[in-house]
Each structure stands twice: as structure tokens, then as C-alpha cells.
mmCIF file with all atom_site columns, C-alpha atoms in Angstrom:
data_model
loop_
_atom_site.group_PDB
_atom_site.id
_atom_site.type_symbol
_atom_site.label_atom_id
_atom_site.label_alt_id
_atom_site.label_comp_id
_atom_site.label_asym_id
_atom_site.label_entity_id
_atom_site.label_seq_id
_atom_site.pdbx_PDB_ins_code
_atom_site.Cartn_x
_atom_site.Cartn_y
_atom_site.Cartn_z
_atom_site.occupancy
_atom_site.B_iso_or_equiv
_atom_site.pdbx_formal_charge
_atom_site.auth_seq_id
_atom_site.auth_comp_id
_atom_site.auth_asym_id
_atom_site.auth_atom_id
_atom_site.pdbx_PDB_model_num
ATOM 1   C CA . MET A 1 1   ? 11.157  14.459  14.351  1.00 0.00 ? 1   MET A CA 1
ATOM 2   C CA . PRO A 1 2   ? 14.804  13.390  13.811  1.00 0.00 ? 2   PRO A CA 1
ATOM 3   C CA . LEU A 1 3   ? 17.067  13.389  16.840  1.00 0.00 ? 3   LEU A CA 1
ATOM 4   C CA . LYS A 1 4   ? 19.996  15.669  16.719  1.00 0.00 ? 4   LYS A CA 1
ATOM 5   C CA . ALA A 1 5   ? 23.497  14.402  16.882  1.00 0.00 ? 5   ALA A CA 1
ATOM 6   C CA . SER A 1 6   ? 25.653  15.386  19.879  1.00 0.00 ? 6   SER A CA 1
ATOM 7   C CA . ASN A 1 7   ? 28.123  17.078  17.565  1.00 0.00 ? 7   ASN A CA 1
ATOM 8   C CA . PRO A 1 8   ? 26.516  18.435  14.483  1.00 0.00 ? 8   PRO A CA 1
ATOM 9   C CA . ASP A 1 9   ? 29.819  18.638  12.547  1.00 0.00 ? 9   ASP A CA 1
ATOM 10  C CA . SER A 1 10  ? 30.533  14.832  12.480  1.00 0.00 ? 10  SER A CA 1
ATOM 11  C CA . PRO A 1 11  ? 28.224  11.998  11.493  1.00 0.00 ? 11  PRO A CA 1
ATOM 12  C CA . PRO A 1 12  ? 26.797  9.863   14.296  1.00 0.00 ? 12  PRO A CA 1
ATOM 13  C CA . ASN A 1 13  ? 28.468  6.651   14.974  1.00 0.00 ? 13  ASN A CA 1
ATOM 14  C CA . GLU A 1 14  ? 27.062  3.233   13.701  1.00 0.00 ? 14  GLU A CA 1
ATOM 15  C CA . ARG A 1 15  ? 26.251  2.195   17.246  1.00 0.00 ? 15  ARG A CA 1
ATOM 16  C CA . THR A 1 16  ? 23.978  5.186   17.709  1.00 0.00 ? 16  THR A CA 1
ATOM 17  C CA . LEU A 1 17  ? 22.459  4.672   14.311  1.00 0.00 ? 17  LEU A CA 1
ATOM 18  C CA . ARG A 1 18  ? 21.678  1.000   14.947  1.00 0.00 ? 18  ARG A CA 1
ATOM 19  C CA . ALA A 1 19  ? 20.036  1.910   18.320  1.00 0.00 ? 19  ALA A CA 1
ATOM 20  C CA . ARG A 1 20  ? 17.894  4.474   16.478  1.00 0.00 ? 20  ARG A CA 1
ATOM 21  C CA . ALA A 1 21  ? 16.990  2.010   13.980  1.00 0.00 ? 21  ALA A CA 1
ATOM 22  C CA . LEU A 1 22  ? 16.041  -0.560  16.555  1.00 0.00 ? 22  LEU A CA 1
ATOM 23  C CA . ARG A 1 23  ? 13.712  1.882   18.286  1.00 0.00 ? 23  ARG A CA 1
ATOM 24  C CA . LEU A 1 24  ? 11.996  2.342   15.001  1.00 0.00 ? 24  LEU A CA 1
ATOM 25  C CA . LEU A 1 25  ? 11.977  -1.307  14.287  1.00 0.00 ? 25  LEU A CA 1
ATOM 26  C CA . GLY A 1 26  ? 10.244  -1.878  17.701  1.00 0.00 ? 26  GLY A CA 1
ATOM 27  C CA . ARG A 1 27  ? 7.137   0.100   16.423  1.00 0.00 ? 27  ARG A CA 1
ATOM 28  C CA . ARG A 1 28  ? 6.629   -1.382  12.995  1.00 0.00 ? 28  ARG A CA 1
ATOM 29  C CA . GLU A 1 29  ? 8.436   -3.268  10.058  1.00 0.00 ? 29  GLU A CA 1
ATOM 30  C CA . TYR A 1 30  ? 10.435  -1.045  7.576   1.00 0.00 ? 30  TYR A CA 1
ATOM 31  C CA . ALA A 1 31  ? 11.656  -1.566  4.100   1.00 0.00 ? 31  ALA A CA 1
ATOM 32  C CA . ARG A 1 32  ? 15.345  -1.088  3.597   1.00 0.00 ? 32  ARG A CA 1
ATOM 33  C CA . ARG A 1 33  ? 14.877  2.021   1.543   1.00 0.00 ? 33  ARG A CA 1
ATOM 34  C CA . GLU A 1 34  ? 12.717  3.545   4.108   1.00 0.00 ? 34  GLU A CA 1
ATOM 35  C CA . MET A 1 35  ? 15.285  2.816   6.893   1.00 0.00 ? 35  MET A CA 1
ATOM 36  C CA . ALA A 1 36  ? 18.068  4.013   4.800   1.00 0.00 ? 36  ALA A CA 1
ATOM 37  C CA . GLU A 1 37  ? 16.088  7.330   4.419   1.00 0.00 ? 37  GLU A CA 1
ATOM 38  C CA . ARG A 1 38  ? 15.695  7.651   8.129   1.00 0.00 ? 38  ARG A CA 1
ATOM 39  C CA . LEU A 1 39  ? 19.440  7.064   8.746   1.00 0.00 ? 39  LEU A CA 1
ATOM 40  C CA . ALA A 1 40  ? 20.419  9.557   6.121   1.00 0.00 ? 40  ALA A CA 1
ATOM 41  C CA . ARG A 1 41  ? 18.115  12.303  7.928   1.00 0.00 ? 41  ARG A CA 1
ATOM 42  C CA . TRP A 1 42  ? 20.025  11.474  11.052  1.00 0.00 ? 42  TRP A CA 1
ATOM 43  C CA . GLY A 1 43  ? 23.245  12.361  9.386   1.00 0.00 ? 43  GLY A CA 1
ATOM 44  C CA . ALA A 1 44  ? 24.533  8.837   8.395   1.00 0.00 ? 44  ALA A CA 1
ATOM 45  C CA . THR A 1 45  ? 26.679  8.668   5.385   1.00 0.00 ? 45  THR A CA 1
ATOM 46  C CA . ASN A 1 46  ? 25.810  6.118   2.686   1.00 0.00 ? 46  ASN A CA 1
ATOM 47  C CA . GLU A 1 47  ? 28.536  3.687   3.821   1.00 0.00 ? 47  GLU A CA 1
ATOM 48  C CA . GLN A 1 48  ? 27.356  3.937   7.406   1.00 0.00 ? 48  GLN A CA 1
ATOM 49  C CA . ALA A 1 49  ? 23.779  3.373   6.579   1.00 0.00 ? 49  ALA A CA 1
ATOM 50  C CA . ALA A 1 50  ? 24.740  0.329   4.318   1.00 0.00 ? 50  ALA A CA 1
ATOM 51  C CA . ARG A 1 51  ? 26.822  -1.350  7.145   1.00 0.00 ? 51  ARG A CA 1
ATOM 52  C CA . VAL A 1 52  ? 23.930  -0.656  9.727   1.00 0.00 ? 52  VAL A CA 1
ATOM 53  C CA . LEU A 1 53  ? 21.287  -2.048  7.405   1.00 0.00 ? 53  LEU A CA 1
ATOM 54  C CA . ASP A 1 54  ? 23.391  -5.000  6.517   1.00 0.00 ? 54  ASP A CA 1
ATOM 55  C CA . GLY A 1 55  ? 23.982  -5.883  10.174  1.00 0.00 ? 55  GLY A CA 1
ATOM 56  C CA . LEU A 1 56  ? 20.178  -5.611  10.867  1.00 0.00 ? 56  LEU A CA 1
ATOM 57  C CA . GLN A 1 57  ? 19.382  -7.864  8.062   1.00 0.00 ? 57  GLN A CA 1
ATOM 58  C CA . ALA A 1 58  ? 21.949  -10.303 8.993   1.00 0.00 ? 58  ALA A CA 1
ATOM 59  C CA . ASP A 1 59  ? 20.509  -10.363 12.558  1.00 0.00 ? 59  ASP A CA 1
ATOM 60  C CA . GLY A 1 60  ? 16.925  -10.913 11.143  1.00 0.00 ? 60  GLY A CA 1
ATOM 61  C CA . LEU A 1 61  ? 15.796  -7.625  12.588  1.00 0.00 ? 61  LEU A CA 1
ATOM 62  C CA . LEU A 1 62  ? 15.233  -5.961  9.241   1.00 0.00 ? 62  LEU A CA 1
ATOM 63  C CA . SER A 1 63  ? 13.190  -8.045  6.700   1.00 0.00 ? 63  SER A CA 1
ATOM 64  C CA . GLU A 1 64  ? 11.612  -6.768  3.672   1.00 0.00 ? 64  GLU A CA 1
ATOM 65  C CA . GLN A 1 65  ? 9.444   -9.960  3.450   1.00 0.00 ? 65  GLN A CA 1
ATOM 66  C CA . ARG A 1 66  ? 8.010   -9.212  6.813   1.00 0.00 ? 66  ARG A CA 1
ATOM 67  C CA . TYR A 1 67  ? 7.537   -5.584  5.833   1.00 0.00 ? 67  TYR A CA 1
ATOM 68  C CA . ALA A 1 68  ? 5.607   -6.615  2.675   1.00 0.00 ? 68  ALA A CA 1
ATOM 69  C CA . GLU A 1 69  ? 3.381   -9.111  4.484   1.00 0.00 ? 69  GLU A CA 1
ATOM 70  C CA . SER A 1 70  ? 2.611   -6.628  7.202   1.00 0.00 ? 70  SER A CA 1
ATOM 71  C CA . TRP A 1 71  ? 1.935   -3.848  4.866   1.00 0.00 ? 71  TRP A CA 1
ATOM 72  C CA . ILE A 1 72  ? -0.318  -5.897  2.656   1.00 0.00 ? 72  ILE A CA 1
ATOM 73  C CA . ARG A 1 73  ? -2.268  -7.098  5.682   1.00 0.00 ? 73  ARG A CA 1
ATOM 74  C CA . THR A 1 74  ? -3.027  -3.575  6.790   1.00 0.00 ? 74  THR A CA 1
ATOM 75  C CA . ARG A 1 75  ? -3.904  -2.411  3.367   1.00 0.00 ? 75  ARG A CA 1
ATOM 76  C CA . LEU A 1 76  ? -6.169  -5.320  2.652   1.00 0.00 ? 76  LEU A CA 1
ATOM 77  C CA . ASP A 1 77  ? -8.245  -4.371  5.708   1.00 0.00 ? 77  ASP A CA 1
ATOM 78  C CA . ARG A 1 78  ? -8.618  -0.895  4.249   1.00 0.00 ? 78  ARG A CA 1
ATOM 79  C CA . GLY A 1 79  ? -10.101 -2.329  1.119   1.00 0.00 ? 79  GLY A CA 1
ATOM 80  C CA . ASP A 1 80  ? -7.059  -1.782  -1.231  1.00 0.00 ? 80  ASP A CA 1
ATOM 81  C CA . GLY A 1 81  ? -6.923  -3.964  -4.520  1.00 0.00 ? 81  GLY A CA 1
ATOM 82  C CA . PRO A 1 82  ? -3.909  -5.663  -6.059  1.00 0.00 ? 82  PRO A CA 1
ATOM 83  C CA . ARG A 1 83  ? -2.906  -2.978  -8.569  1.00 0.00 ? 83  ARG A CA 1
ATOM 84  C CA . ARG A 1 84  ? -2.622  -0.486  -5.692  1.00 0.00 ? 84  ARG A CA 1
ATOM 85  C CA . LEU A 1 85  ? -0.698  -2.914  -3.448  1.00 0.00 ? 85  LEU A CA 1
ATOM 86  C CA . ARG A 1 86  ? 1.874   -3.787  -6.150  1.00 0.00 ? 86  ARG A CA 1
ATOM 87  C CA . TYR A 1 87  ? 2.449   -0.171  -7.060  1.00 0.00 ? 87  TYR A CA 1
ATOM 88  C CA . ALA A 1 88  ? 2.976   1.121   -3.362  1.00 0.00 ? 88  ALA A CA 1
ATOM 89  C CA . LEU A 1 89  ? 5.343   -1.782  -2.547  1.00 0.00 ? 89  LEU A CA 1
ATOM 90  C CA . ALA A 1 90  ? 7.321   -0.973  -5.793  1.00 0.00 ? 90  ALA A CA 1
ATOM 91  C CA . GLN A 1 91  ? 7.460   2.599   -4.588  1.00 0.00 ? 91  GLN A CA 1
ATOM 92  C CA . ALA A 1 92  ? 8.914   1.379   -1.211  1.00 0.00 ? 92  ALA A CA 1
ATOM 93  C CA . GLY A 1 93  ? 11.787  -0.264  -3.123  1.00 0.00 ? 93  GLY A CA 1
ATOM 94  C CA . LEU A 1 94  ? 10.849  -3.914  -2.991  1.00 0.00 ? 94  LEU A CA 1
ATOM 95  C CA . ASP A 1 95  ? 11.696  -6.339  -5.748  1.00 0.00 ? 95  ASP A CA 1
ATOM 96  C CA . GLU A 1 96  ? 8.986   -7.539  -8.048  1.00 0.00 ? 96  GLU A CA 1
ATOM 97  C CA . SER A 1 97  ? 9.407   -11.085 -7.195  1.00 0.00 ? 97  SER A CA 1
ATOM 98  C CA . LEU A 1 98  ? 9.162   -10.330 -3.264  1.00 0.00 ? 98  LEU A CA 1
ATOM 99  C CA . ILE A 1 99  ? 5.961   -8.534  -4.012  1.00 0.00 ? 99  ILE A CA 1
ATOM 100 C CA . GLU A 1 100 ? 4.465   -11.428 -5.940  1.00 0.00 ? 100 GLU A CA 1
ATOM 101 C CA . GLN A 1 101 ? 5.523   -13.711 -3.148  1.00 0.00 ? 101 GLN A CA 1
ATOM 102 C CA . ALA A 1 102 ? 3.995   -11.433 -0.401  1.00 0.00 ? 102 ALA A CA 1
ATOM 103 C CA . LEU A 1 103 ? 0.585   -11.042 -2.124  1.00 0.00 ? 103 LEU A CA 1
ATOM 104 C CA . PRO A 1 104 ? -2.180  -13.619 -0.912  1.00 0.00 ? 104 PRO A CA 1
ATOM 105 C CA . GLU A 1 105 ? -2.327  -16.414 -3.440  1.00 0.00 ? 105 GLU A CA 1
ATOM 106 C CA . ASN A 1 106 ? -5.852  -17.465 -3.243  1.00 0.00 ? 106 ASN A CA 1
ATOM 107 C CA . GLU A 1 107 ? -7.416  -13.963 -2.536  1.00 0.00 ? 107 GLU A CA 1
ATOM 108 C CA . ASP A 1 108 ? -11.040 -13.477 -3.705  1.00 0.00 ? 108 ASP A CA 1
ATOM 109 C CA . TRP A 1 109 ? -10.556 -10.030 -5.166  1.00 0.00 ? 109 TRP A CA 1
ATOM 110 C CA . ALA A 1 110 ? -14.159 -9.944  -6.392  1.00 0.00 ? 110 ALA A CA 1
ATOM 111 C CA . ALA A 1 111 ? -15.367 -10.314 -2.892  1.00 0.00 ? 111 ALA A CA 1
ATOM 112 C CA . ARG A 1 112 ? -12.945 -7.737  -1.588  1.00 0.00 ? 112 ARG A CA 1
ATOM 113 C CA . LEU A 1 113 ? -14.110 -5.352  -4.348  1.00 0.00 ? 113 LEU A CA 1
ATOM 114 C CA . GLU A 1 114 ? -17.833 -5.873  -3.322  1.00 0.00 ? 114 GLU A CA 1
ATOM 115 C CA . ALA A 1 115 ? -17.008 -5.438  0.370   1.00 0.00 ? 115 ALA A CA 1
ATOM 116 C CA . THR A 1 116 ? -15.149 -2.188  -0.303  1.00 0.00 ? 116 THR A CA 1
ATOM 117 C CA . ARG A 1 117 ? -17.942 -0.915  -2.447  1.00 0.00 ? 117 ARG A CA 1
ATOM 118 C CA . ARG A 1 118 ? -20.541 -1.676  0.268   1.00 0.00 ? 118 ARG A CA 1
ATOM 119 C CA . ARG A 1 119 ? -18.520 -0.149  3.041   1.00 0.00 ? 119 ARG A CA 1
ATOM 120 C CA . HIS A 1 120 ? -18.042 3.091   1.108   1.00 0.00 ? 120 HIS A CA 1
ATOM 121 C CA . PHE A 1 121 ? -21.467 3.405   -0.780  1.00 0.00 ? 121 PHE A CA 1
ATOM 122 C CA . GLY A 1 122 ? -23.726 1.044   1.176   1.00 0.00 ? 122 GLY A CA 1
ATOM 123 C CA . ALA A 1 123 ? -25.663 -1.941  0.185   1.00 0.00 ? 123 ALA A CA 1
ATOM 124 C CA . PRO A 1 124 ? -27.863 -0.695  -2.680  1.00 0.00 ? 124 PRO A CA 1
ATOM 125 C CA . ALA A 1 125 ? -26.462 -1.090  -6.291  1.00 0.00 ? 125 ALA A CA 1
ATOM 126 C CA . PRO A 1 126 ? -25.957 1.905   -8.325  1.00 0.00 ? 126 PRO A CA 1
ATOM 127 C CA . VAL A 1 127 ? -29.340 3.229   -9.486  1.00 0.00 ? 127 VAL A CA 1
ATOM 128 C CA . ASP A 1 128 ? -28.280 5.088   -12.689 1.00 0.00 ? 128 ASP A CA 1
ATOM 129 C CA . TRP A 1 129 ? -25.127 5.285   -14.985 1.00 0.00 ? 129 TRP A CA 1
ATOM 130 C CA . PRO A 1 130 ? -23.463 8.404   -13.488 1.00 0.00 ? 130 PRO A CA 1
ATOM 131 C CA . GLU A 1 131 ? -23.682 6.655   -9.993  1.00 0.00 ? 131 GLU A CA 1
ATOM 132 C CA . TRP A 1 132 ? -22.240 3.594   -11.461 1.00 0.00 ? 132 TRP A CA 1
ATOM 133 C CA . ALA A 1 133 ? -19.421 5.483   -13.062 1.00 0.00 ? 133 ALA A CA 1
ATOM 134 C CA . ARG A 1 134 ? -18.739 7.272   -9.726  1.00 0.00 ? 134 ARG A CA 1
ATOM 135 C CA . GLN A 1 135 ? -18.405 3.882   -7.895  1.00 0.00 ? 135 GLN A CA 1
ATOM 136 C CA . ALA A 1 136 ? -16.370 2.521   -10.664 1.00 0.00 ? 136 ALA A CA 1
ATOM 137 C CA . ARG A 1 137 ? -13.811 5.354   -10.394 1.00 0.00 ? 137 ARG A CA 1
ATOM 138 C CA . TYR A 1 138 ? -13.569 4.989   -6.730  1.00 0.00 ? 138 TYR A CA 1
ATOM 139 C CA . LEU A 1 139 ? -12.831 1.193   -7.036  1.00 0.00 ? 139 LEU A CA 1
ATOM 140 C CA . GLU A 1 140 ? -10.187 1.912   -9.658  1.00 0.00 ? 140 GLU A CA 1
ATOM 141 C CA . ARG A 1 141 ? -8.489  4.351   -7.410  1.00 0.00 ? 141 ARG A CA 1
ATOM 142 C CA . ARG A 1 142 ? -8.463  1.687   -4.611  1.00 0.00 ? 142 ARG A CA 1
ATOM 143 C CA . GLY A 1 143 ? -6.579  -0.542  -6.884  1.00 0.00 ? 143 GLY A CA 1
ATOM 144 C CA . TYR A 1 144 ? -9.044  -2.792  -8.654  1.00 0.00 ? 144 TYR A CA 1
ATOM 145 C CA . SER A 1 145 ? -8.578  -3.449  -12.386 1.00 0.00 ? 145 SER A CA 1
ATOM 146 C CA . PRO A 1 146 ? -11.155 -2.101  -14.731 1.00 0.00 ? 146 PRO A CA 1
ATOM 147 C CA . GLU A 1 147 ? -11.860 -5.586  -15.993 1.00 0.00 ? 147 GLU A CA 1
ATOM 148 C CA . LEU A 1 148 ? -12.893 -6.738  -12.530 1.00 0.00 ? 148 LEU A CA 1
ATOM 149 C CA . ILE A 1 149 ? -14.918 -3.638  -12.009 1.00 0.00 ? 149 ILE A CA 1
ATOM 150 C CA . ARG A 1 150 ? -16.846 -4.161  -15.256 1.00 0.00 ? 150 ARG A CA 1
ATOM 151 C CA . ARG A 1 151 ? -17.555 -7.963  -14.467 1.00 0.00 ? 151 ARG A CA 1
ATOM 152 C CA . ARG A 1 152 ? -18.445 -7.334  -10.757 1.00 0.00 ? 152 ARG A CA 1
ATOM 153 C CA . LEU A 1 153 ? -20.051 -3.856  -10.124 1.00 0.00 ? 153 LEU A CA 1
ATOM 154 C CA . PRO A 1 154 ? -23.749 -4.288  -10.445 1.00 0.00 ? 154 PRO A CA 1
ATOM 155 C CA . ARG A 1 155 ? -25.092 -2.459  -13.406 1.00 0.00 ? 155 ARG A CA 1
ATOM 156 C CA . PRO A 1 156 ? -28.197 -0.200  -13.145 1.00 0.00 ? 156 PRO A CA 1
ATOM 157 C CA . THR A 1 157 ? -31.417 -1.658  -14.087 1.00 0.00 ? 157 THR A CA 1
ATOM 158 C CA . MET A 1 158 ? -32.496 -1.425  -17.732 1.00 0.00 ? 158 MET A CA 1
ATOM 159 C CA . ASP A 1 159 ? -35.196 1.126   -17.022 1.00 0.00 ? 159 ASP A CA 1
ATOM 160 C CA . SER A 1 160 ? -32.347 3.649   -16.261 1.00 0.00 ? 160 SER A CA 1
ATOM 161 C CA . ASP A 1 161 ? -30.829 3.406   -19.628 1.00 0.00 ? 161 ASP A CA 1
ATOM 162 C CA . PRO A 1 162 ? -28.659 6.421   -20.509 1.00 0.00 ? 162 PRO A CA 1
ATOM 163 C CA . GLY A 1 163 ? -30.717 7.001   -23.629 1.00 0.00 ? 163 GLY A CA 1
ATOM 164 C CA . ASP A 1 164 ? -33.989 7.350   -21.598 1.00 0.00 ? 164 ASP A CA 1
ATOM 165 C CA . ASP A 1 165 ? -33.664 11.101  -21.349 1.00 0.00 ? 165 ASP A CA 1
ATOM 166 C CA . VAL A 1 166 ? -33.492 11.589  -25.009 1.00 0.00 ? 166 VAL A CA 1
ATOM 167 C CA . LEU A 1 167 ? -36.613 13.105  -26.508 1.00 0.00 ? 167 LEU A CA 1
ATOM 168 C CA . GLU A 1 168 ? -38.038 11.282  -29.503 1.00 0.00 ? 168 GLU A CA 1
#
């Protein structure tokens, strides 16, 4: 919930805005765009917000690199795949080169896909094609590419072929 300015007719001063921003940064990292939105909700003008954010960045207190690394670490633990990570960071206003730099270089996405599948669906492989499709849709929503899913998601056994229920 945003704090109210002491005088609602005038924008807060930069010192107050910086103090509020520092309180937020004490809890977690923020992207510049997120912090600018918070400052705007507190009544900061665009110029005030830019000066406060520039000062925080110059002092090393606001870092989009740290934000991206922290955010990715958290989402990897949840089982998110590379496509979802890239999209969400781009939505937060991060530059594409910064996103690529922050993503883990030697990440085994196939192992992460399998761990995510097992955590959500359990150890057994899909027993039929509808179940395979359900698991594939879930993994795609989590941010894994369809190619990786097709390569790594265990296929149902041959005795559960989708044509089995067709009468001859």
C-alpha cells in the first residue's frame, strides 16, 4: 500500500522518494521500470523519478543485472524454462543483451524439464497420448520449447497407440 505524502497537493521531495526506494530495495532487488512505477504511485514526477533512479544506480544500489540474476535464480527453483524466463524479464523492461547475460550458460534444460515434470506429475511416464499431451501443455506453459518437450517427454508405450480404439 503506497504511503501518503504529507501534502497531497505537492509531489514528495527526492529525499523522501529515495528513502522509500531504499526501504523497498532492502527487501528485494527491483528492475528500474518497477521502481519507477512505485515512485510514480507515490506521486513522483517523471523527472524526479529519473533523478532518484539515476542516483541509486550510480551508488550501486539499483542494479538490473542483480535483479535479473536474483529473479532467474528464484524462477529456476520453481521449474520455469528459458522461454518463460526471457519473456518475463523482457516484460520487466530489461534489455535483451542483459537477459542473455543473466541466463545460466551451461544449464541442462532437459534435466530441469524432467525434474519439473516429475515434481508436478510424479515419476511414472505418461500412460496414454491424452496424458502425454496434458503434460506437454503444462511444460510448454512453464516455458520449455516444444522441440525439447518432444525430445525429452517420455512417450506412451506402443500398446497404447491412439489408433487402438478404432474398430476394424
